[in-house]
mmCIF file with all atom_site columns, C-alpha atoms in Angstrom:
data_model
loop_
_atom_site.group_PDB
_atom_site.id
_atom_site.type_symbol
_atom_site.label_atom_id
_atom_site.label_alt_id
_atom_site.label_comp_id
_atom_site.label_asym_id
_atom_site.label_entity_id
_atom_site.label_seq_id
_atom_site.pdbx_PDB_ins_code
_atom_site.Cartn_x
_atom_site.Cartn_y
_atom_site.Cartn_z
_atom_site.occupancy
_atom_site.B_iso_or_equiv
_atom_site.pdbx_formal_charge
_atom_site.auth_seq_id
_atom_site.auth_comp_id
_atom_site.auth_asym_id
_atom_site.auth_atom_id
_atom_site.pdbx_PDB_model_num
ATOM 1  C CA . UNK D 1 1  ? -15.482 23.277 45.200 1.00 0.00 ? 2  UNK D CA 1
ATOM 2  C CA . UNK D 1 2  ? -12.623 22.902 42.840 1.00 0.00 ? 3  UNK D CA 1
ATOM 3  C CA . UNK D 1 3  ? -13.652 22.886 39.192 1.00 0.00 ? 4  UNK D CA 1
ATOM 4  C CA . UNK D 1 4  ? -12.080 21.330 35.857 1.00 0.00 ? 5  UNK D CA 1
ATOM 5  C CA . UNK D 1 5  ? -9.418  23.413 33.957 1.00 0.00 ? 6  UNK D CA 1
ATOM 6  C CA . UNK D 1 6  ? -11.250 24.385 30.656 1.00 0.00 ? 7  UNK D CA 1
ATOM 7  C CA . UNK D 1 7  ? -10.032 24.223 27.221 1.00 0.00 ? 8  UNK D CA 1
ATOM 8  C CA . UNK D 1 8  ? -11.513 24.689 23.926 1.00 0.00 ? 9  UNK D CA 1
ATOM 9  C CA . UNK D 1 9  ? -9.495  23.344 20.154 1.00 0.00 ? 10 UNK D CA 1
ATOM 10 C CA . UNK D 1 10 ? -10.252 22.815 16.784 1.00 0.00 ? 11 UNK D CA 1
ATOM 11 C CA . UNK D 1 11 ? -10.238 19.254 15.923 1.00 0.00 ? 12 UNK D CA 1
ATOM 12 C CA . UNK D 1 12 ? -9.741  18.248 11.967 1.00 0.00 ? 13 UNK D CA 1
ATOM 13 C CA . UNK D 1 13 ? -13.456 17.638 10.509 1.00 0.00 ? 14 UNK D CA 1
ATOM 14 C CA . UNK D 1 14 ? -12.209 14.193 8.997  1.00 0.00 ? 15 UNK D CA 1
ATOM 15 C CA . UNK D 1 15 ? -9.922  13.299 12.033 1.00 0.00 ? 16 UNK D CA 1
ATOM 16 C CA . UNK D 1 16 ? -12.598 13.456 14.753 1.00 0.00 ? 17 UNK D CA 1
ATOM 17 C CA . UNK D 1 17 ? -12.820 9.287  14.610 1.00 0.00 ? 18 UNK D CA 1
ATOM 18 C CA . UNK D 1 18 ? -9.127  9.181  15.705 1.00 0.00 ? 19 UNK D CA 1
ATOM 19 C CA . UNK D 1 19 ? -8.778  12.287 17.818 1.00 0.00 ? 20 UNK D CA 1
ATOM 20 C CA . UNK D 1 20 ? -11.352 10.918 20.179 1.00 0.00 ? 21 UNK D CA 1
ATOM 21 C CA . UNK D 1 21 ? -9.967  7.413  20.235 1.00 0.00 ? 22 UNK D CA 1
ATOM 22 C CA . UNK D 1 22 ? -6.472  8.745  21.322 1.00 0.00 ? 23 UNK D CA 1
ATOM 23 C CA . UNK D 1 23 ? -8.342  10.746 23.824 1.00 0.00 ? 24 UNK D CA 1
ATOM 24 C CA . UNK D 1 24 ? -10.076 8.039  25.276 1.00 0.00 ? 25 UNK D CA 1
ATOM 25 C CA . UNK D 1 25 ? -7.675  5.353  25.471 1.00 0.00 ? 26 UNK D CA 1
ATOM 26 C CA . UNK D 1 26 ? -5.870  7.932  28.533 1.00 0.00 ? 27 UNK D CA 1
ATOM 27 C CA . UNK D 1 27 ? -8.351  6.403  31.080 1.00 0.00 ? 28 UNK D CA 1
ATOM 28 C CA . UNK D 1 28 ? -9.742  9.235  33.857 1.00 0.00 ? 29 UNK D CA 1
ATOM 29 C CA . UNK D 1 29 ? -7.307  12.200 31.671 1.00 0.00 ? 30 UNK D CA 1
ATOM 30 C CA . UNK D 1 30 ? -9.783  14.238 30.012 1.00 0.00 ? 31 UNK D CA 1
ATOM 31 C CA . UNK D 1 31 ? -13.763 14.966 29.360 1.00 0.00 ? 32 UNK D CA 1
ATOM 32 C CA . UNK D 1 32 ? -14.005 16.269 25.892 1.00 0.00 ? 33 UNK D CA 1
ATOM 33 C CA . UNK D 1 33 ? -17.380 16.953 23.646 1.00 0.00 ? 34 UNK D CA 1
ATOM 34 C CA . UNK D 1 34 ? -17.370 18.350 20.680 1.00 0.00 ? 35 UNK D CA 1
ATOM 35 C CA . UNK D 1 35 ? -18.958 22.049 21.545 1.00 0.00 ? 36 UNK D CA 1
ATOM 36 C CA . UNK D 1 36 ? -19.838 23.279 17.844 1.00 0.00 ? 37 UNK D CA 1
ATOM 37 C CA . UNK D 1 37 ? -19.997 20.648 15.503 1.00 0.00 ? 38 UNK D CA 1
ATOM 38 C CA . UNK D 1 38 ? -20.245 22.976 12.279 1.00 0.00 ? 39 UNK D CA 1
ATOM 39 C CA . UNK D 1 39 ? -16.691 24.420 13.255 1.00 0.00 ? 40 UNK D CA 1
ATOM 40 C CA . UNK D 1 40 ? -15.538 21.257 14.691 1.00 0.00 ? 41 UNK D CA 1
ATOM 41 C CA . UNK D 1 41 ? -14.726 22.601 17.986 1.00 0.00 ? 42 UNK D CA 1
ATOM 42 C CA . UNK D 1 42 ? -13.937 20.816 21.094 1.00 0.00 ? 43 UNK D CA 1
ATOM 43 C CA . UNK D 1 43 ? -14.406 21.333 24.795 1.00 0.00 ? 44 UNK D CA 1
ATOM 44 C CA . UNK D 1 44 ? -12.075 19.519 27.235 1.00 0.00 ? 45 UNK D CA 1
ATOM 45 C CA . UNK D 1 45 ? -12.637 19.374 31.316 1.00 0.00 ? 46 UNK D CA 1
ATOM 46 C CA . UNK D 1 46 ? -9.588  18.268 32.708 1.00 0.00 ? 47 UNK D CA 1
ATOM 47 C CA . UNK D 1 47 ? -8.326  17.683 36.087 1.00 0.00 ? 48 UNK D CA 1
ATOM 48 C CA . UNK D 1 48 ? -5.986  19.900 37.466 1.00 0.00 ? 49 UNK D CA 1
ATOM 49 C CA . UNK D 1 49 ? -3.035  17.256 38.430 1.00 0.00 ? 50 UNK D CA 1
ATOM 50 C CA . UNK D 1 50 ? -3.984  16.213 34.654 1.00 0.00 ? 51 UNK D CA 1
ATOM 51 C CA . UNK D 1 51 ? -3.100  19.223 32.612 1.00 0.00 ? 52 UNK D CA 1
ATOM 52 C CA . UNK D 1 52 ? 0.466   18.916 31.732 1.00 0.00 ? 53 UNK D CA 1
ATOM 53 C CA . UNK D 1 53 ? -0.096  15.019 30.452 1.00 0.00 ? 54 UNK D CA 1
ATOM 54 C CA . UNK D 1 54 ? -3.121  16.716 28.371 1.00 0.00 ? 55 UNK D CA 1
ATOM 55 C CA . UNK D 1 55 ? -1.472  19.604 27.137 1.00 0.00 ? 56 UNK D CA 1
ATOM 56 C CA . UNK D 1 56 ? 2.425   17.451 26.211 1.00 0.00 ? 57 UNK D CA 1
ATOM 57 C CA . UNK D 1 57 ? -0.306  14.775 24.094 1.00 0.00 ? 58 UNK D CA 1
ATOM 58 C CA . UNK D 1 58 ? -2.543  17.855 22.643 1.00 0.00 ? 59 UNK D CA 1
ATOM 59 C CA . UNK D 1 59 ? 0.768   19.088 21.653 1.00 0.00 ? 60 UNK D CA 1
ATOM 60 C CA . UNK D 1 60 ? 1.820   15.744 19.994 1.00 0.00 ? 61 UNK D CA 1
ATOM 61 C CA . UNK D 1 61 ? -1.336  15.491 17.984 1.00 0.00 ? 62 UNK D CA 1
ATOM 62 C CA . UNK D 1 62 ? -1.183  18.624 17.122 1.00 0.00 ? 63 UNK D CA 1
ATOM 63 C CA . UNK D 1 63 ? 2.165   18.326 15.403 1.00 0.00 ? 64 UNK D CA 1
ATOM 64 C CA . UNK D 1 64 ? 0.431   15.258 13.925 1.00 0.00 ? 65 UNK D CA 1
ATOM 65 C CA . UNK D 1 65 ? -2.072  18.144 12.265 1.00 0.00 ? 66 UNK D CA 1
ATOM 66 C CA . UNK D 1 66 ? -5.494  16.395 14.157 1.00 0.00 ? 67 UNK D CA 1
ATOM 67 C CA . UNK D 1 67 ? -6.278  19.313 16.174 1.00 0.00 ? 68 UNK D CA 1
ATOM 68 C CA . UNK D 1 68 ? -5.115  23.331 16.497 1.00 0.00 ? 69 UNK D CA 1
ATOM 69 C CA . UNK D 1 69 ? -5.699  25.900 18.584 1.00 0.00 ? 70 UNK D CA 1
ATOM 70 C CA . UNK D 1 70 ? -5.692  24.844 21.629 1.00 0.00 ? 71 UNK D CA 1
ATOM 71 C CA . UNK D 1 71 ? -6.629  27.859 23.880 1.00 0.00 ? 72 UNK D CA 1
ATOM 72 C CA . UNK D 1 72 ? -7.394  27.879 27.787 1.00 0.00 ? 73 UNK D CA 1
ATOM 73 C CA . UNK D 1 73 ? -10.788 29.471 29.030 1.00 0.00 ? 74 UNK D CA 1
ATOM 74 C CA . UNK D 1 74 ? -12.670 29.957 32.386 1.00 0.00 ? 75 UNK D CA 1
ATOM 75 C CA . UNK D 1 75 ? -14.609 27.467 32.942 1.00 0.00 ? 76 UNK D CA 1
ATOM 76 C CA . UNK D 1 76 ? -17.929 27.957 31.452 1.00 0.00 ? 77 UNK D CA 1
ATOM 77 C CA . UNK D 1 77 ? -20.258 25.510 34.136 1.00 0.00 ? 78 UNK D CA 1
ATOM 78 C CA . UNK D 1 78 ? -18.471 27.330 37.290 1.00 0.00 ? 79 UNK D CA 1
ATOM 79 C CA . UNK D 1 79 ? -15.164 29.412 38.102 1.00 0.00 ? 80 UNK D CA 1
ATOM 80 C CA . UNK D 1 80 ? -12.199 27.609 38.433 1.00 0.00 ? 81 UNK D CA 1
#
């Protein structure tokens, strides 16, 4: 069984609002949840044949200052 690729980010405390609505409107990209809402960190599931359309728009909104960090990580409900 193949298994999501599994990131983790900080999204901007104030920015959450927008960061998920950009997210969102990429229909079947990306699962994200916020993982620790104290910090403000994110958890993203993505597809495999999604990763470099998630990663080129992570990068965009992170030059846009919404979210930083962005670090890959085994997936935490199974191996990938």
């Amino acid at each position: 069984m193949m298994y999501s690729l599994y990131y983790q980010a900080q999204v901007k405390p104030e920015t959450c609002w927008l960061f998920t609505g950009v997210l969102r409107s990429y229909e079947h990209l990306v699962f994200d949840r916020t993982l620790d809402v104290a910090q403000s960190v994110f958890e993203f599931f993505v597809p495999p044949l999604n990763e470099a359309e998630f990663i080129e728009l992570i990068f965009l909104l992170e030059k846009k200052g919404l979210v930083r960090g962005l670090t890959r990580l085994p997936n935490r409900l199974g191996q990938s």
